Tab-separated table of C-alpha atoms and ligand atoms in Angstrom:
chain	number	residue	atom	x	y	z
K	1	MET	CA	33.384	1.532	-14.560
K	2	PRO	CA	29.749	1.378	-15.703
K	3	THR	CA	27.374	3.759	-13.943
K	4	PHE	CA	25.051	1.643	-11.859
K	5	ARG	CA	21.467	2.802	-11.312
K	6	ALA	CA	18.329	1.366	-9.700
K	7	PRO	CA	16.438	-0.708	-12.314
K	8	ARG	CA	13.993	1.219	-14.535
K	9	GLY	CA	10.660	1.667	-12.825
K	10	THR	CA	12.087	1.192	-9.332
K	11	ARG	CA	13.500	3.735	-6.971
K	12	ASP	CA	15.423	3.929	-3.779
K	13	LEU	CA	13.363	5.162	-0.881
K	14	LEU	CA	15.845	7.633	0.571
K	15	PRO	CA	15.392	8.569	4.218
K	16	ALA	CA	13.027	11.496	3.582
K	17	GLU	CA	10.662	9.327	1.525
K	18	ARG	CA	11.168	6.252	3.719
K	19	ALA	CA	10.034	8.322	6.687
K	20	GLY	CA	6.792	9.053	4.833
K	21	PHE	CA	6.340	5.355	4.069
K	22	ARG	CA	7.017	4.368	7.678
K	23	ARG	CA	4.303	6.679	8.821
K	24	LEU	CA	1.805	5.196	6.301
K	25	GLU	CA	2.771	1.661	7.375
K	26	THR	CA	2.281	2.537	11.014
K	27	ILE	CA	-1.156	4.046	10.371
K	28	ALA	CA	-2.084	1.016	8.225
K	29	SER	CA	-1.053	-1.554	10.804
K	30	ASP	CA	-2.698	0.337	13.661
K	31	LEU	CA	-5.927	0.593	11.704
K	32	ALA	CA	-5.896	-3.044	10.566
K	33	ARG	CA	-5.401	-4.199	14.170
K	34	ARG	CA	-8.218	-1.905	15.394
K	35	TYR	CA	-10.545	-3.560	12.845
K	36	GLY	CA	-9.460	-7.103	13.798
K	37	TYR	CA	-7.075	-7.926	10.951
K	38	ARG	CA	-3.989	-10.001	11.765
K	39	GLU	CA	-0.719	-9.701	9.883
K	40	ILE	CA	0.451	-12.242	7.397
K	41	GLU	CA	3.469	-12.399	5.102
K	42	THR	CA	3.501	-14.410	1.926
K	43	PRO	CA	6.519	-14.885	-0.374
K	44	LEU	CA	7.301	-12.140	-2.871
K	45	PHE	CA	7.071	-14.777	-5.595
K	46	GLU	CA	4.640	-17.649	-6.193
K	47	GLN	CA	4.099	-20.333	-8.769
K	48	THR	CA	3.060	-18.485	-11.905
K	49	ALA	CA	-0.188	-20.537	-11.998
K	50	VAL	CA	-1.312	-18.900	-8.702
K	51	PHE	CA	-1.554	-15.580	-10.554
K	52	GLU	CA	-2.649	-17.045	-13.887
K	53	ARG	CA	-5.575	-18.780	-12.168
K	54	GLY	CA	-6.118	-16.308	-9.307
K	55	VAL	CA	-5.850	-13.076	-11.234
K	56	GLY	CA	-6.922	-14.336	-14.679
K	57	GLU	CA	-4.955	-14.956	-17.824
K	58	VAL	CA	-6.686	-12.355	-19.931
K	59	THR	CA	-5.826	-9.423	-17.692
K	60	ASP	CA	-3.221	-6.670	-18.118
K	61	VAL	CA	-1.662	-7.783	-14.890
K	62	VAL	CA	-0.967	-11.315	-16.125
K	63	GLU	CA	-0.826	-10.816	-19.866
K	64	LYS	CA	1.432	-7.795	-20.008
K	65	GLU	CA	2.736	-6.992	-16.556
K	66	LEU	CA	3.705	-10.185	-14.821
K	67	PHE	CA	7.360	-10.256	-13.767
K	68	ARG	CA	8.236	-13.879	-14.680
K	69	LEU	CA	11.346	-15.256	-13.184
K	70	ALA	CA	13.565	-17.204	-15.592
K	71	PRO	CA	13.639	-20.751	-14.175
K	72	ARG	CA	17.033	-22.376	-13.697
K	73	THR	CA	17.416	-25.380	-15.935
K	74	GLU	CA	17.048	-27.913	-13.094
K	75	GLU	CA	13.775	-26.376	-11.922
K	76	ALA	CA	10.514	-27.516	-13.450
K	77	GLU	CA	8.548	-24.855	-11.651
K	78	SER	CA	7.783	-21.455	-13.110
K	79	TRP	CA	7.552	-18.497	-10.740
K	80	ALA	CA	6.556	-14.849	-10.961
K	81	LEU	CA	6.925	-11.912	-8.624
K	82	ARG	CA	3.586	-11.066	-7.021
K	83	PRO	CA	1.704	-8.337	-8.897
K	84	GLU	CA	-0.884	-8.065	-6.081
K	85	PRO	CA	-1.349	-9.738	-2.719
K	86	THR	CA	-4.756	-11.343	-2.853
K	87	ALA	CA	-3.884	-14.500	-4.836
K	88	GLY	CA	-0.925	-15.334	-2.557
K	89	ILE	CA	-2.955	-14.751	0.627
K	90	VAL	CA	-5.807	-16.890	-0.648
K	91	ARG	CA	-3.264	-19.575	-1.666
K	92	ALA	CA	-1.967	-19.464	1.937
K	93	TYR	CA	-5.567	-19.652	3.338
K	94	VAL	CA	-6.153	-22.816	1.362
K	95	GLN	CA	-2.725	-24.311	2.013
K	96	HIS	CA	-2.946	-23.883	5.784
K	97	GLY	CA	-6.512	-25.082	6.070
K	98	MET	CA	-7.783	-21.746	7.379
K	99	GLN	CA	-11.315	-22.817	6.454
K	100	THR	CA	-11.397	-24.622	9.805
K	101	LEU	CA	-10.799	-21.354	11.758
K	102	PRO	CA	-13.692	-19.137	12.836
K	103	GLN	CA	-14.733	-17.222	9.727
K	104	PRO	CA	-14.096	-14.672	8.390
K	105	VAL	CA	-10.346	-14.940	8.607
K	106	LYS	CA	-9.149	-11.338	8.515
K	107	LEU	CA	-5.624	-10.866	7.203
K	108	THR	CA	-3.490	-7.834	6.400
K	109	LEU	CA	-0.220	-7.361	4.646
K	110	THR	CA	1.778	-4.294	3.590
K	111	GLY	CA	4.607	-4.796	1.150
K	112	PRO	CA	6.041	-4.506	-2.332
K	113	MET	CA	4.237	-5.616	-5.467
K	114	PHE	CA	5.794	-5.929	-8.953
K	115	ARG	CA	4.353	-5.201	-12.351
K	116	TYR	CA	6.270	-5.012	-15.555
K	117	ASP	CA	4.492	-1.911	-16.750
K	118	ARG	CA	5.759	1.128	-18.659
K	119	PRO	CA	7.082	3.344	-15.930
K	120	GLN	CA	5.652	6.881	-15.601
K	121	ALA	CA	4.577	9.256	-12.934
K	122	GLY	CA	2.990	7.273	-10.114
K	123	ARG	CA	3.452	3.987	-11.986
K	124	TYR	CA	6.380	1.912	-10.917
K	125	ARG	CA	7.577	-1.646	-11.465
K	126	GLN	CA	7.984	-2.085	-7.772
K	127	PHE	CA	5.314	-0.344	-5.646
K	128	TRP	CA	3.817	-0.785	-2.219
K	129	GLN	CA	0.313	-1.739	-1.133
K	130	PHE	CA	-1.544	-1.813	2.168
K	131	ASP	CA	-3.813	-4.805	1.799
K	132	VAL	CA	-6.599	-6.340	3.864
K	133	GLU	CA	-8.599	-9.501	3.152
K	134	ALA	CA	-11.638	-10.829	4.976
K	135	ILE	CA	-12.130	-14.425	3.852
K	136	GLY	CA	-15.245	-16.374	4.670
K	137	ASP	CA	-17.988	-13.760	4.978
K	138	PRO	CA	-20.498	-13.282	2.178
K	139	GLY	CA	-21.391	-9.715	3.226
K	140	PRO	CA	-23.021	-7.259	2.762
K	141	ALA	CA	-22.085	-5.648	6.129
K	142	ILE	CA	-18.444	-6.477	5.829
K	143	ASP	CA	-18.288	-4.973	2.356
K	144	ALA	CA	-19.247	-1.641	3.863
K	145	GLU	CA	-16.932	-2.132	6.786
K	146	ILE	CA	-13.946	-2.669	4.494
K	147	ILE	CA	-14.786	0.401	2.384
K	148	GLU	CA	-15.124	2.431	5.565
K	149	LEU	CA	-11.735	1.118	6.757
K	150	ALA	CA	-10.090	2.344	3.534
K	151	GLN	CA	-11.756	5.709	3.840
K	152	ARG	CA	-10.475	6.006	7.445
K	153	PHE	CA	-6.980	5.146	6.246
K	154	TYR	CA	-7.084	8.045	3.732
K	155	ARG	CA	-8.441	10.401	6.388
K	156	GLU	CA	-5.874	9.406	9.024
K	157	VAL	CA	-2.932	9.872	6.658
K	158	GLY	CA	-4.219	13.335	5.758
K	159	LEU	CA	-6.023	12.940	2.417
K	160	ASP	CA	-9.405	14.275	3.108
K	161	THR	CA	-10.857	14.440	-0.365
K	162	VAL	CA	-10.764	10.857	-1.616
K	163	GLU	CA	-13.710	9.812	-3.733
K	164	ILE	CA	-15.160	6.321	-3.439
K	165	ARG	CA	-16.358	4.756	-6.703
K	166	LEU	CA	-18.647	1.805	-6.366
K	167	ASN	CA	-20.120	-0.809	-8.630
K	168	SER	CA	-21.368	-4.410	-8.573
K	169	VAL	CA	-19.901	-6.731	-11.207
K	170	GLY	CA	-22.461	-9.477	-10.643
K	171	ASP	CA	-21.687	-13.150	-10.240
K	172	PRO	CA	-21.646	-16.342	-12.367
K	173	ALA	CA	-25.432	-16.346	-12.403
K	174	CYS	CA	-25.883	-12.962	-14.119
K	175	ARG	CA	-22.547	-11.914	-15.534
K	176	PRO	CA	-22.342	-14.301	-18.561
K	177	ALA	CA	-25.523	-12.843	-20.106
K	178	TYR	CA	-24.287	-9.378	-19.417
K	179	VAL	CA	-20.851	-10.092	-20.931
K	180	GLU	CA	-22.592	-11.427	-24.046
K	181	ALA	CA	-24.641	-8.226	-24.309
K	182	LEU	CA	-21.441	-6.251	-23.860
K	183	ALA	CA	-19.651	-8.232	-26.586
K	184	GLU	CA	-22.585	-7.531	-28.920
K	185	HIS	CA	-22.262	-3.827	-28.238
K	186	TYR	CA	-18.521	-3.808	-29.136
K	187	ARG	CA	-18.950	-6.145	-32.086
K	188	ALA	CA	-21.376	-3.643	-33.607
K	189	SER	CA	-18.511	-1.086	-33.672
K	190	ALA	CA	-15.595	-3.532	-34.151
K	191	GLN	CA	-13.963	-1.310	-36.754
K	192	LEU	CA	-13.497	1.424	-34.116
K	193	LEU	CA	-11.690	-0.847	-31.665
K	194	PRO	CA	-7.936	-0.510	-31.136
K	195	ALA	CA	-6.088	-3.688	-32.056
K	196	LEU	CA	-5.529	-4.908	-28.474
K	197	GLU	CA	-9.177	-4.395	-27.589
K	198	ARG	CA	-10.377	-6.163	-30.735
K	199	ASP	CA	-8.228	-9.087	-29.768
K	200	ARG	CA	-9.681	-9.144	-26.279
K	201	LEU	CA	-13.243	-8.741	-27.428
K	202	GLU	CA	-13.675	-12.475	-27.974
K	203	ARG	CA	-11.535	-13.533	-25.011
K	204	ASN	CA	-12.757	-11.228	-22.241
K	205	PRO	CA	-15.097	-8.412	-23.282
K	206	LEU	CA	-15.316	-7.153	-19.703
K	207	ARG	CA	-11.670	-6.003	-20.009
K	208	LEU	CA	-12.702	-3.525	-22.696
K	209	LEU	CA	-14.859	-1.593	-20.221
K	210	ASP	CA	-11.928	-0.513	-18.084
K	211	SER	CA	-9.598	-0.097	-21.071
K	212	LYS	CA	-7.118	2.754	-20.703
K	213	ASP	CA	-7.225	3.547	-24.429
K	214	PRO	CA	-8.762	6.988	-25.001
K	215	ALA	CA	-10.300	5.637	-28.226
K	216	MET	CA	-12.621	3.467	-26.041
K	217	ALA	CA	-14.149	6.319	-24.053
K	218	ALA	CA	-17.094	7.000	-26.381
K	219	LEU	CA	-17.901	3.339	-26.891
K	220	ASN	CA	-17.737	2.682	-23.177
K	221	ALA	CA	-20.053	5.535	-22.358
K	222	THR	CA	-22.875	3.889	-24.333
K	223	ALA	CA	-22.117	0.305	-23.218
K	224	PRO	CA	-24.844	-1.712	-21.433
K	225	ARG	CA	-24.606	-1.435	-17.636
K	226	ILE	CA	-24.076	-4.435	-15.450
K	227	THR	CA	-26.137	-2.814	-12.687
K	228	ASP	CA	-29.180	-2.878	-14.983
K	229	ARG	CA	-28.721	-6.604	-15.445
K	230	LEU	CA	-27.884	-8.003	-12.014
K	231	CYS	CA	-29.709	-11.162	-10.913
K	232	GLY	CA	-32.043	-10.911	-7.941
K	233	PRO	CA	-29.497	-11.981	-5.233
K	234	CYS	CA	-26.739	-9.729	-6.665
K	235	ALA	CA	-29.098	-6.716	-6.899
K	236	GLU	CA	-30.227	-7.374	-3.325
K	237	HIS	CA	-26.631	-7.635	-2.124
K	238	PHE	CA	-25.673	-4.429	-3.898
K	239	ALA	CA	-28.630	-2.565	-2.416
K	240	ALA	CA	-27.728	-3.868	1.029
K	241	VAL	CA	-24.073	-2.753	0.717
K	242	ARG	CA	-25.301	0.684	-0.266
K	243	ALA	CA	-27.729	0.780	2.639
K	244	HIS	CA	-24.845	-0.075	4.993
K	245	LEU	CA	-22.687	2.632	3.538
K	246	ASP	CA	-25.563	5.073	3.936
K	247	ALA	CA	-25.986	4.017	7.559
K	248	LEU	CA	-22.301	4.800	8.136
K	249	GLY	CA	-22.709	8.133	6.462
K	250	ILE	CA	-20.263	7.275	3.679
K	251	GLY	CA	-20.691	9.033	0.379
K	252	TYR	CA	-19.783	7.329	-2.890
K	253	VAL	CA	-20.181	7.698	-6.613
K	254	LEU	CA	-21.734	4.912	-8.652
K	255	ASP	CA	-19.495	3.956	-11.547
K	256	PRO	CA	-21.021	1.414	-13.924
K	257	ASN	CA	-17.797	1.018	-15.868
K	258	LEU	CA	-15.740	0.017	-12.864
K	259	VAL	CA	-15.042	-3.642	-13.402
K	260	ARG	CA	-11.505	-3.768	-11.889
K	261	GLY	CA	-8.626	-5.209	-13.847
K	262	LEU	CA	-8.699	-8.611	-12.248
K	263	ASP	CA	-10.866	-11.562	-13.136
K	264	TYR	CA	-11.730	-12.859	-9.718
K	265	TYR	CA	-14.066	-10.102	-8.599
K	266	THR	CA	-17.727	-10.819	-7.975
K	267	ARG	CA	-20.401	-8.368	-6.814
K	268	THR	CA	-18.971	-5.422	-4.883
K	269	ALA	CA	-16.140	-3.575	-6.670
K	270	PHE	CA	-14.763	-0.231	-5.537
K	271	GLU	CA	-11.898	2.166	-6.187
K	272	PHE	CA	-10.552	5.296	-4.540
K	273	TYR	CA	-9.548	8.431	-6.409
K	274	PRO	CA	-8.460	11.952	-5.572
K	275	THR	CA	-11.678	13.913	-5.913
K	276	GLY	CA	-12.127	15.213	-9.404
K	277	ALA	CA	-9.477	12.964	-10.965
K	278	GLU	CA	-9.855	11.793	-14.548
K	279	GLY	CA	-8.954	8.349	-15.898
K	280	GLN	CA	-7.471	5.422	-14.079
K	281	GLN	CA	-3.906	6.400	-13.797
K	282	SER	CA	-4.524	8.222	-10.557
K	283	ALA	CA	-6.364	5.451	-8.716
K	284	LEU	CA	-5.184	5.488	-5.108
K	285	GLY	CA	-6.545	2.022	-4.350
K	286	GLY	CA	-9.203	-0.465	-5.064
K	287	GLY	CA	-10.726	-3.678	-4.101
K	288	GLY	CA	-13.755	-5.906	-4.160
K	289	ARG	CA	-15.450	-9.160	-3.447
K	290	TYR	CA	-14.050	-12.399	-4.842
K	291	ASP	CA	-16.472	-15.120	-3.975
K	292	GLY	CA	-14.998	-17.588	-6.549
K	293	LEU	CA	-11.350	-17.230	-5.823
K	294	VAL	CA	-10.780	-19.666	-2.947
K	295	GLU	CA	-12.373	-22.396	-5.083
K	296	LEU	CA	-10.252	-21.405	-8.086
K	297	LEU	CA	-7.120	-21.895	-6.023
K	298	GLY	CA	-8.202	-25.308	-4.740
K	299	GLY	CA	-10.279	-24.648	-1.679
K	300	LYS	CA	-13.937	-25.153	-0.794
K	301	PRO	CA	-16.280	-22.463	-2.153
K	302	THR	CA	-15.683	-19.568	0.216
K	303	PRO	CA	-16.627	-15.867	-0.189
K	304	GLY	CA	-14.076	-13.138	0.423
K	305	ILE	CA	-13.476	-9.428	0.052
K	306	GLY	CA	-10.443	-7.148	0.327
K	307	PHE	CA	-8.622	-4.094	-0.881
K	308	GLY	CA	-5.173	-3.000	-1.964
K	309	LEU	CA	-4.259	0.641	-1.462
K	310	GLY	CA	-1.247	1.967	-3.327
K	311	LEU	CA	1.076	3.648	-0.848
K	312	ASP	CA	3.342	5.307	-3.482
K	313	ARG	CA	0.466	7.312	-4.853
K	314	VAL	CA	-0.715	8.312	-1.416
K	315	LEU	CA	2.736	9.580	-0.645
K	316	LEU	CA	2.852	11.540	-3.924
K	317	ALA	CA	-0.548	13.077	-3.146
K	318	LEU	CA	0.599	14.042	0.324
K	319	GLU	CA	3.773	15.583	-1.021
K	320	ALA	CA	1.794	17.525	-3.589
K	321	ALA	CA	-0.436	18.821	-0.764
K	322	GLY	CA	2.714	19.920	1.158
K	323	LYS	CA	2.217	17.269	3.774
K	324	ALA	CA	5.544	15.431	3.508
K	325	VAL	CA	6.940	14.231	6.811
K	326	ALA	CA	10.538	14.793	7.946
K	327	PRO	CA	12.778	11.892	8.949
K	328	PRO	CA	13.212	11.479	12.682
K	329	VAL	CA	15.930	13.591	14.385
K	330	PRO	CA	17.810	13.050	17.617
K	331	ILE	CA	16.625	15.046	20.642
K	332	ALA	CA	20.269	15.592	21.586
K	333	VAL	CA	23.854	15.050	20.525
K	334	VAL	CA	26.523	14.420	23.106
K	335	VAL	CA	29.555	16.519	22.295
K	336	GLY	CA	32.744	17.364	24.347
K	337	ALA	CA	35.244	19.990	25.079
K	338	ASP	CA	37.985	17.373	24.822
K	339	PRO	CA	37.896	16.064	21.254
K	340	ASP	CA	39.607	12.806	22.284
K	341	ALA	CA	37.168	11.930	25.109
K	342	THR	CA	35.014	9.788	22.729
K	343	ALA	CA	34.475	7.020	25.316
K	344	GLU	CA	32.985	9.537	27.774
K	345	ARG	CA	30.550	10.807	25.151
K	346	LEU	CA	29.554	7.296	24.126
K	347	ARG	CA	28.993	6.304	27.737
K	348	ILE	CA	26.617	9.196	28.320
K	349	ALA	CA	24.739	8.657	25.062
K	350	THR	CA	24.451	4.952	25.795
K	351	ALA	CA	22.894	5.682	29.213
K	352	LEU	CA	20.373	8.020	27.575
K	353	ARG	CA	19.483	5.521	24.841
K	354	ALA	CA	18.957	2.938	27.509
K	355	GLU	CA	16.251	5.343	28.782
K	356	ARG	CA	14.691	5.145	25.291
K	357	LEU	CA	15.813	8.601	24.219
K	358	PRO	CA	16.972	9.164	20.582
K	359	VAL	CA	20.419	10.527	21.231
K	360	GLN	CA	23.592	10.594	19.115
K	361	ALA	CA	27.164	10.840	20.288
K	362	GLU	CA	29.904	12.721	18.495
K	363	VAL	CA	32.329	9.909	17.865
K	364	GLY	CA	34.736	11.924	15.671
K	365	ARG	CA	37.613	13.814	17.253
K	366	ARG	CA	36.814	17.298	16.054
K	367	LYS	CA	36.960	20.548	17.933
K	368	LEU	CA	33.933	21.508	20.034
K	369	GLY	CA	32.789	24.195	17.592
K	370	ARG	CA	32.638	21.703	14.738
K	371	GLN	CA	30.913	19.159	16.913
K	372	LEU	CA	28.172	21.721	17.733
K	373	GLU	CA	27.788	22.653	14.060
K	374	SER	CA	27.235	19.013	13.170
K	375	ALA	CA	24.738	18.605	16.029
K	376	VAL	CA	22.745	21.523	14.521
K	377	LYS	CA	22.930	19.926	11.061
K	378	ALA	CA	21.638	16.600	12.501
K	379	GLY	CA	18.532	18.517	13.508
K	380	ALA	CA	19.035	18.034	17.258
K	381	ARG	CA	17.332	20.409	19.691
K	382	PHE	CA	20.018	20.030	22.346
K	383	ALA	CA	23.710	19.442	22.712
K	384	VAL	CA	24.914	17.711	25.832
K	385	ILE	CA	28.371	19.203	26.360
K	386	VAL	CA	30.770	17.048	28.327
K	387	GLY	CA	33.556	19.097	30.029
K	388	ASP	CA	35.228	19.710	33.415
K	389	GLU	CA	31.839	19.783	35.160
K	390	LEU	CA	31.722	15.999	34.770
K	391	GLU	CA	33.975	15.713	37.863
K	392	SER	CA	31.023	16.967	39.907
K	393	GLY	CA	28.561	14.793	37.987
K	394	HIS	CA	27.303	17.595	35.700
K	395	VAL	CA	27.155	18.335	31.988
K	396	VAL	CA	26.109	21.482	30.152
K	397	LEU	CA	22.848	21.268	28.305
K	398	ARG	CA	22.767	23.659	25.369
K	399	ASP	CA	19.461	24.559	23.676
K	400	LEU	CA	20.566	24.751	20.048
K	401	ASP	CA	17.501	26.760	18.894
K	402	ALA	CA	17.655	29.292	21.743
K	403	ALA	CA	21.475	29.288	21.894
K	404	SER	CA	21.259	29.262	25.719
K	405	GLN	CA	22.831	26.806	28.061
K	406	LYS	CA	22.893	25.640	31.700
K	407	PRO	CA	24.555	23.023	33.820
K	408	VAL	CA	22.480	19.870	34.549
K	409	ALA	CA	23.189	16.999	36.875
K	410	LEU	CA	23.794	13.829	34.896
K	411	ALA	CA	21.270	12.138	37.150
K	412	ASP	CA	18.541	14.529	36.011
K	413	LEU	CA	19.495	14.537	32.295
K	414	ALA	CA	17.288	11.728	31.011
K	415	ALA	CA	14.136	13.047	32.779
K	416	LEU	CA	14.750	16.518	31.565
K	417	LEU	CA	15.288	15.564	27.946
K	418	ARG	CA	12.207	13.303	28.075
K	419	ARG	CA	10.129	16.254	29.222
K	420	LYS	CA	11.536	18.345	26.369
K	421	ALA	CA	10.980	15.513	23.859
K	422	GLY	CA	7.274	15.514	24.643
K	423	PRO	CA	5.074	12.446	24.139
K	424	GLU	CA	6.732	9.673	22.141
J	1	AMP	P1	-5.051	-2.543	-8.652
J	1	AMP	O1	-5.050	-3.881	-8.020
J	1	AMP	O2	-4.375	-2.554	-10.024
J	1	AMP	O3	-6.305	-1.775	-8.619
J	1	AMP	O4	-4.043	-1.730	-7.768
J	1	AMP	C1	-4.393	-1.238	-6.517
J	1	AMP	C2	-3.641	0.091	-6.269
J	1	AMP	O5	-2.267	-0.155	-6.326
J	1	AMP	C3	-3.937	1.114	-7.390
J	1	AMP	O6	-5.083	1.792	-7.119
J	1	AMP	C4	-2.694	1.975	-7.266
J	1	AMP	O7	-2.816	2.909	-6.209
J	1	AMP	C5	-1.644	0.982	-6.885
J	1	AMP	N1	-0.868	0.594	-8.080
J	1	AMP	C6	-1.204	-0.365	-8.989
J	1	AMP	N2	-0.235	-0.438	-9.941
J	1	AMP	C7	0.760	0.414	-9.588
J	1	AMP	C8	1.997	0.795	-10.138
J	1	AMP	N3	2.503	0.188	-11.205
J	1	AMP	N4	2.719	1.766	-9.506
J	1	AMP	C9	2.261	2.397	-8.395
J	1	AMP	N5	1.097	2.054	-7.828
J	1	AMP	C10	0.319	1.093	-8.415
């Protein structure tokens, strides 16, 4: 038999890790709801053109990392797995005529994304993002609100030292002249450019600025800065975003080289890093404004802004900080003196579960000693021991930590366990 393994760059989320993810998802959805975002689900794959147009053809994400699905011969359509959620959400916004709803339309999605990248630590081919999008508001207040929401997410999950990097990438009024100046800067040192960057220089010079190639670091440090060349409205917008962040007491670092990997961004761009991190590999999340995207995907011109926070990297950071969470455990396991009385044990466990208590029943027919050992291994705090006392409506409740036990009336059992379980 061949040895089967999860595909390269993917991993199984075993219960310990899945519990950590569940916690992040719960915090994400509670927060999103608190800020007025409603949940949406879009397909895991879209027409390839949604990403080619919506993300941009000269981007790593589309050029190198798009998971294209091989079309069956009878299908004319070409599809790809979603590398990020924004293009699909905006496609849905246009398709369902959400322009007619009160604006902004605030949507959130948490789910897997796919990029055919070279796998390494913290870089997977299937990874998870918590995403929010506010479509139909030109800002600047909502820009700050969204950045604050991301910061609150990191705080609530337990990462207190996340750095916010902020930039403005301009708009179609001021970016072209800047991009030309940038291209001039790189052309002057064309012989120093790595092959891929030289190739991109004529197609999309902005890409060079956030190149991951170490050979680019020196050239990028001396590159012209977009923030020195913003047009009046973009400069005003950027100043207003910063003033709103200041008003909320949110600290950030200005990063003139932050252009984000995706083409659709305009004006506000931001990323989140563990404080003191070098390079881009460690980005925990990012986002920005995309005022041209709705139109690119066939809608009326509509502004929008959103973020995608990588949950895998948050979990890695939490594990590194010793803040991993344990999977849930039962409060009690129902065991019995008579190994064969499985129906009795099931009946009692069922009644407790109906009272919303996490309780297991020993359904094997082992001796009581073995049943108790397995209850301890399951992490339960109590064993409910069913024996002769059942005739008088009682069971024995054994505290597995304290190794003490006492008879309890069946009628009182649920209330007693609930008190011991504490708040849900
Ligand atoms: P991006 O849209 O590329 O800025 O991605 C947003 C966030 O998703 C990043 O900041 C990462 O935290 C996460 N992310 C992106 N690509 C990957 C990947 N291949 N594996 C794990 N996380 C990723």
